[in-house]
Amino acid sequence: MKFMKLGTRPDTFHTQEATRTVISETPSDLSIKINITYLIHKLQFPVVPKCGLLQRLCSNHSSSKNNGDEKIRIELHEIPGGEDGFELCAKFCYGITINLSAHNFVSAFCAANFLGMYESTDEGNFVSKLESFFISCILCGWKDSILALCSSVGVSEWCHNLGITSKCIDSIVHNILTPPPKVTWSYTYTRPGYNKKNHRSVPKDWWTEDIADLDINLFRCIVLAISSTCILPPPLIGEALHVYTCRWLSDVRGRSTSDNVEKNRQIIETIIGLIPPDRESVSVSFSLRVLHLANVLGASQVTKAEIIRRCSLLLEEATVKDLLFSNSMSKDDDNGQCLELDDDVDLVVGVLESYLMMWRRNNSDDDVENEQHLRSIRKVGKLIDCYLQVVARDRKMCVAKMICVAEALPDHARPTHDHIYKAINIFLKEHPDISKAEKKRLCRVLNCQKLTPELRSHAVKNERLPLRTVVQVLFFEQEMKGSKTSRQGVVEGTEEDQLQDEMRCEQKQRPGSGDLMRPQTQQKLRRSESTRSKPSGKESHKMKASELIKKSIVESRRKFVVHKGEERGRS
């Protein structure tokens, strides 16, 4: 950081009972009221001669009172930079040593312009010296420009009119667009695991942490200026948005009050509006986190709709951890109610519905594209089912939410129903008190025909499932066995026809041989006849399957009744 030293006299200002005065043998004859009162001198030191505004005010006061010896009292409550800025201007007039830097430049410059300390008022005045320092030092320094902008928040209108804001932004953007190998100034970079000593090259995102200290409106101006050049890649701009969000909204729920909730809402809405349109500009993890913050802070519906759309574009790249947002599972408030689970599940449903709308719109007749779309939706289907397995463990999760998420997926999103079966089983285990009707509603989502043999075996023995679901699994298993036996019968009938054709061919080849056949043919025929004597075919197997299903249903009901009787006995 660069400094400029002005003046040589020691500091003689001191405070007494909310009054700042200069130690001097001559009594003060000018009182300036800001927040505190300054007692200074009109003519002994060149305070009034250097300030055009004070000259006019003192002149008007003297002419109205017709008494030049009376102490003049002036109120300057509206002075930009406040008492700090005024005191720097007063010390400059007294020749007291002051050290100018990026921290106090803005307040001094605005106050000096307000007081009219121009060259036209007095040669070598304060404004000209401040302008020289601004151009030669602040605009040439990376952190100096940022610090000057940070200190301009309270006097933003003055800084805008005086050109401080635009010149600092231009300087910052110019430095950001400098190729990393040419960056020679110091910067802040505190990424985990990064050590400047071990990295000789400058990282591409070296500038993101420093500009994250700026007010959101100034940050927005810089990002828009960078984006308009089309020099930096969109992911780099997305990284700057990520860093800024972490800087200001890392613990919204922990520190949000009525005083700053509006500011936080403005920040998240601005961040969403600044995300580049490119798909790869921000990660799905960051997008989902921003969506959660927008929901918590009460962002506008238009803003939430935009970030939901962006999340849906990247949904297939997400993980279950990303969908859990703030990891608020099982955290209760003072009334024993879940803080965010319901809202978070609604957000997941919203993103999923947006994804499915986009998926149906982009689906085409092209085989290659259809294969890609199918892989995409199956990946999303597995993600949602695995997400349900996690949220199903929360005892505050209601059946309606569970069904809403499970039914949102179309049939072709689940090549198997193993994952949704596991989610339902976990939910039934963690929610033993739900009614039979709710169990049936939940299990209607399940397609027993899409379960793997291992999970079908598990479902048959699963006492948590409704009896109707167990019977469906049993029926399908018997049907599978029946179709397998039917296929075997068809194969055997085909072999018998082949044997008869073979016999006829042999008779034609040996005329007059009568009923004589080769021993091999006779042996095959006997085997065929023995097979024919046994019942075979689809109808025979259906009868057997029907009998087995009836026995299985009776046995299942018997076990169910016994299990309920044992439960009543224990209760």
PDB file of C-alpha atoms in Angstrom, residues 259-403:
ATOM      1  CA  ASP A 259     -31.206  -5.543   9.710  1.00  0.00           C
ATOM      2  CA  ASN A 260     -29.236  -7.450   7.100  1.00  0.00           C
ATOM      3  CA  VAL A 261     -31.747  -9.881   5.587  1.00  0.00           C
ATOM      4  CA  GLU A 262     -32.607  -7.386   2.856  1.00  0.00           C
ATOM      5  CA  LYS A 263     -28.930  -6.937   2.026  1.00  0.00           C
ATOM      6  CA  ASN A 264     -28.421 -10.703   1.869  1.00  0.00           C
ATOM      7  CA  ARG A 265     -31.437 -11.055  -0.398  1.00  0.00           C
ATOM      8  CA  GLN A 266     -29.982  -8.417  -2.706  1.00  0.00           C
ATOM      9  CA  ILE A 267     -26.669 -10.264  -2.761  1.00  0.00           C
ATOM     10  CA  ILE A 268     -28.156 -13.639  -3.721  1.00  0.00           C
ATOM     11  CA  GLU A 269     -30.419 -12.131  -6.395  1.00  0.00           C
ATOM     12  CA  THR A 270     -27.458 -10.241  -7.872  1.00  0.00           C
ATOM     13  CA  ILE A 271     -25.272 -13.368  -7.854  1.00  0.00           C
ATOM     14  CA  ILE A 272     -27.934 -15.364  -9.711  1.00  0.00           C
ATOM     15  CA  GLY A 273     -28.298 -12.571 -12.266  1.00  0.00           C
ATOM     16  CA  LEU A 274     -24.523 -12.511 -12.879  1.00  0.00           C
ATOM     17  CA  ILE A 275     -24.115 -16.262 -13.602  1.00  0.00           C
ATOM     18  CA  PRO A 276     -22.938 -16.601 -17.218  1.00  0.00           C
ATOM     19  CA  PRO A 277     -25.365 -18.458 -19.527  1.00  0.00           C
ATOM     20  CA  ASP A 278     -22.781 -21.129 -20.364  1.00  0.00           C
ATOM     21  CA  ARG A 279     -23.566 -24.565 -18.909  1.00  0.00           C
ATOM     22  CA  GLU A 280     -20.057 -25.069 -17.528  1.00  0.00           C
ATOM     23  CA  SER A 281     -19.786 -21.641 -15.874  1.00  0.00           C
ATOM     24  CA  VAL A 282     -20.768 -22.881 -12.394  1.00  0.00           C
ATOM     25  CA  SER A 283     -20.900 -26.332 -10.826  1.00  0.00           C
ATOM     26  CA  VAL A 284     -24.120 -28.115  -9.941  1.00  0.00           C
ATOM     27  CA  SER A 285     -23.063 -28.107  -6.296  1.00  0.00           C
ATOM     28  CA  PHE A 286     -22.804 -24.303  -6.264  1.00  0.00           C
ATOM     29  CA  SER A 287     -26.033 -23.902  -8.238  1.00  0.00           C
ATOM     30  CA  LEU A 288     -27.993 -26.021  -5.760  1.00  0.00           C
ATOM     31  CA  ARG A 289     -26.481 -24.154  -2.840  1.00  0.00           C
ATOM     32  CA  VAL A 290     -27.479 -20.835  -4.374  1.00  0.00           C
ATOM     33  CA  LEU A 291     -30.991 -22.198  -4.883  1.00  0.00           C
ATOM     34  CA  HIS A 292     -31.195 -23.105  -1.202  1.00  0.00           C
ATOM     35  CA  LEU A 293     -29.975 -19.643  -0.175  1.00  0.00           C
ATOM     36  CA  ALA A 294     -32.476 -17.961  -2.495  1.00  0.00           C
ATOM     37  CA  ASN A 295     -35.247 -19.964  -0.873  1.00  0.00           C
ATOM     38  CA  VAL A 296     -34.078 -19.209   2.687  1.00  0.00           C
ATOM     39  CA  LEU A 297     -33.669 -15.475   2.010  1.00  0.00           C
ATOM     40  CA  GLY A 298     -37.016 -15.130   0.261  1.00  0.00           C
ATOM     41  CA  ALA A 299     -35.743 -14.192  -3.203  1.00  0.00           C
ATOM     42  CA  SER A 300     -38.266 -13.292  -5.885  1.00  0.00           C
ATOM     43  CA  GLN A 301     -40.104 -16.021  -7.808  1.00  0.00           C
ATOM     44  CA  VAL A 302     -38.418 -14.953 -11.044  1.00  0.00           C
ATOM     45  CA  THR A 303     -34.997 -15.341  -9.448  1.00  0.00           C
ATOM     46  CA  LYS A 304     -35.821 -18.769  -8.013  1.00  0.00           C
ATOM     47  CA  ALA A 305     -37.267 -19.940 -11.330  1.00  0.00           C
ATOM     48  CA  GLU A 306     -34.031 -18.972 -13.084  1.00  0.00           C
ATOM     49  CA  ILE A 307     -31.752 -20.807 -10.668  1.00  0.00           C
ATOM     50  CA  ILE A 308     -34.061 -23.867 -10.703  1.00  0.00           C
ATOM     51  CA  ARG A 309     -33.723 -23.934 -14.488  1.00  0.00           C
ATOM     52  CA  ARG A 310     -29.939 -23.776 -14.218  1.00  0.00           C
ATOM     53  CA  CYS A 311     -29.900 -26.565 -11.623  1.00  0.00           C
ATOM     54  CA  SER A 312     -32.020 -28.783 -13.879  1.00  0.00           C
ATOM     55  CA  LEU A 313     -29.469 -28.421 -16.677  1.00  0.00           C
ATOM     56  CA  LEU A 314     -26.807 -29.926 -14.410  1.00  0.00           C
ATOM     57  CA  LEU A 315     -28.926 -32.345 -12.370  1.00  0.00           C
ATOM     58  CA  GLU A 316     -27.403 -35.519 -13.809  1.00  0.00           C
ATOM     59  CA  GLU A 317     -23.980 -34.362 -12.543  1.00  0.00           C
ATOM     60  CA  ALA A 318     -25.210 -33.894  -8.967  1.00  0.00           C
ATOM     61  CA  THR A 319     -24.604 -36.164  -5.985  1.00  0.00           C
ATOM     62  CA  VAL A 320     -26.862 -36.994  -3.068  1.00  0.00           C
ATOM     63  CA  LYS A 321     -24.752 -34.696  -0.887  1.00  0.00           C
ATOM     64  CA  ASP A 322     -25.499 -31.801  -3.234  1.00  0.00           C
ATOM     65  CA  LEU A 323     -29.247 -32.381  -2.909  1.00  0.00           C
ATOM     66  CA  LEU A 324     -29.074 -32.308   0.889  1.00  0.00           C
ATOM     67  CA  PHE A 325     -28.281 -28.572   0.694  1.00  0.00           C
ATOM     68  CA  SER A 326     -27.521 -27.349   4.226  1.00  0.00           C
ATOM     69  CA  ASN A 327     -27.437 -30.820   5.805  1.00  0.00           C
ATOM     70  CA  SER A 328     -30.345 -29.792   7.997  1.00  0.00           C
ATOM     71  CA  MET A 329     -31.532 -33.350   8.472  1.00  0.00           C
ATOM     72  CA  SER A 330     -33.008 -34.079  11.878  1.00  0.00           C
ATOM     73  CA  LYS A 331     -32.367 -30.563  13.201  1.00  0.00           C
ATOM     74  CA  ASP A 332     -35.408 -29.397  15.134  1.00  0.00           C
ATOM     75  CA  ASP A 333     -36.427 -25.987  16.303  1.00  0.00           C
ATOM     76  CA  ASP A 334     -37.787 -25.146  19.729  1.00  0.00           C
ATOM     77  CA  ASN A 335     -41.231 -26.433  18.794  1.00  0.00           C
ATOM     78  CA  GLY A 336     -39.876 -29.808  17.716  1.00  0.00           C
ATOM     79  CA  GLN A 337     -40.513 -29.259  14.027  1.00  0.00           C
ATOM     80  CA  CYS A 338     -38.097 -29.883  11.186  1.00  0.00           C
ATOM     81  CA  LEU A 339     -36.393 -26.653  10.173  1.00  0.00           C
ATOM     82  CA  GLU A 340     -35.797 -27.037   6.459  1.00  0.00           C
ATOM     83  CA  LEU A 341     -36.487 -30.599   5.336  1.00  0.00           C
ATOM     84  CA  ASP A 342     -39.907 -29.906   3.812  1.00  0.00           C
ATOM     85  CA  ASP A 343     -38.667 -26.845   1.937  1.00  0.00           C
ATOM     86  CA  ASP A 344     -35.572 -28.674   0.710  1.00  0.00           C
ATOM     87  CA  VAL A 345     -37.627 -31.613  -0.589  1.00  0.00           C
ATOM     88  CA  ASP A 346     -39.905 -29.164  -2.415  1.00  0.00           C
ATOM     89  CA  LEU A 347     -36.825 -27.617  -4.039  1.00  0.00           C
ATOM     90  CA  VAL A 348     -35.648 -31.053  -5.194  1.00  0.00           C
ATOM     91  CA  VAL A 349     -39.082 -31.739  -6.676  1.00  0.00           C
ATOM     92  CA  GLY A 350     -39.000 -28.365  -8.429  1.00  0.00           C
ATOM     93  CA  VAL A 351     -35.576 -29.052  -9.955  1.00  0.00           C
ATOM     94  CA  LEU A 352     -36.656 -32.568 -10.968  1.00  0.00           C
ATOM     95  CA  GLU A 353     -39.831 -31.325 -12.648  1.00  0.00           C
ATOM     96  CA  SER A 354     -37.839 -28.683 -14.538  1.00  0.00           C
ATOM     97  CA  TYR A 355     -35.367 -31.365 -15.651  1.00  0.00           C
ATOM     98  CA  LEU A 356     -38.165 -33.681 -16.844  1.00  0.00           C
ATOM     99  CA  MET A 357     -39.808 -30.846 -18.780  1.00  0.00           C
ATOM    100  CA  MET A 358     -36.504 -30.123 -20.513  1.00  0.00           C
ATOM    101  CA  TRP A 359     -35.878 -33.858 -21.052  1.00  0.00           C
ATOM    102  CA  ARG A 360     -39.241 -34.406 -22.762  1.00  0.00           C
ATOM    103  CA  ARG A 361     -38.740 -31.331 -24.923  1.00  0.00           C
ATOM    104  CA  ASN A 362     -35.292 -32.433 -26.094  1.00  0.00           C
ATOM    105  CA  ASN A 363     -36.216 -36.084 -26.643  1.00  0.00           C
ATOM    106  CA  SER A 364     -36.016 -37.002 -30.341  1.00  0.00           C
ATOM    107  CA  ASP A 365     -36.456 -39.976 -32.664  1.00  0.00           C
ATOM    108  CA  ASP A 366     -32.734 -40.287 -33.326  1.00  0.00           C
ATOM    109  CA  ASP A 367     -31.451 -43.584 -31.883  1.00  0.00           C
ATOM    110  CA  VAL A 368     -28.132 -42.080 -30.773  1.00  0.00           C
ATOM    111  CA  GLU A 369     -29.750 -39.138 -29.049  1.00  0.00           C
ATOM    112  CA  ASN A 370     -32.387 -41.386 -27.518  1.00  0.00           C
ATOM    113  CA  GLU A 371     -29.641 -43.521 -26.030  1.00  0.00           C
ATOM    114  CA  GLN A 372     -28.018 -40.428 -24.535  1.00  0.00           C
ATOM    115  CA  HIS A 373     -31.342 -39.202 -23.141  1.00  0.00           C
ATOM    116  CA  LEU A 374     -32.043 -42.619 -21.675  1.00  0.00           C
ATOM    117  CA  ARG A 375     -28.667 -42.725 -19.940  1.00  0.00           C
ATOM    118  CA  SER A 376     -29.265 -39.222 -18.608  1.00  0.00           C
ATOM    119  CA  ILE A 377     -32.691 -39.897 -17.122  1.00  0.00           C
ATOM    120  CA  ARG A 378     -31.602 -43.226 -15.638  1.00  0.00           C
ATOM    121  CA  LYS A 379     -28.719 -41.481 -13.958  1.00  0.00           C
ATOM    122  CA  VAL A 380     -31.128 -38.922 -12.534  1.00  0.00           C
ATOM    123  CA  GLY A 381     -33.506 -41.707 -11.496  1.00  0.00           C
ATOM    124  CA  LYS A 382     -30.796 -43.455  -9.509  1.00  0.00           C
ATOM    125  CA  LEU A 383     -29.776 -40.123  -7.931  1.00  0.00           C
ATOM    126  CA  ILE A 384     -33.339 -39.379  -6.775  1.00  0.00           C
ATOM    127  CA  ASP A 385     -33.859 -42.898  -5.387  1.00  0.00           C
ATOM    128  CA  CYS A 386     -30.587 -42.717  -3.468  1.00  0.00           C
ATOM    129  CA  TYR A 387     -31.638 -39.278  -2.193  1.00  0.00           C
ATOM    130  CA  LEU A 388     -34.893 -40.813  -0.960  1.00  0.00           C
ATOM    131  CA  GLN A 389     -32.917 -43.446   0.919  1.00  0.00           C
ATOM    132  CA  VAL A 390     -31.239 -40.661   2.887  1.00  0.00           C
ATOM    133  CA  VAL A 391     -34.264 -38.447   3.594  1.00  0.00           C
ATOM    134  CA  ALA A 392     -36.352 -41.518   4.448  1.00  0.00           C
ATOM    135  CA  ARG A 393     -34.271 -41.877   7.619  1.00  0.00           C
ATOM    136  CA  ASP A 394     -35.576 -38.572   8.926  1.00  0.00           C
ATOM    137  CA  ARG A 395     -38.579 -39.147  11.158  1.00  0.00           C
ATOM    138  CA  LYS A 396     -40.057 -35.795  10.181  1.00  0.00           C
ATOM    139  CA  MET A 397     -40.326 -36.906   6.559  1.00  0.00           C
ATOM    140  CA  CYS A 398     -43.996 -37.359   5.711  1.00  0.00           C
ATOM    141  CA  VAL A 399     -45.477 -40.007   3.414  1.00  0.00           C
ATOM    142  CA  ALA A 400     -46.906 -37.419   1.025  1.00  0.00           C
ATOM    143  CA  LYS A 401     -43.453 -35.906   0.352  1.00  0.00           C
ATOM    144  CA  MET A 402     -41.964 -39.357  -0.120  1.00  0.00           C
ATOM    145  CA  ILE A 403     -44.634 -40.322  -2.642  1.00  0.00           C
TER     146      ILE A 403
END
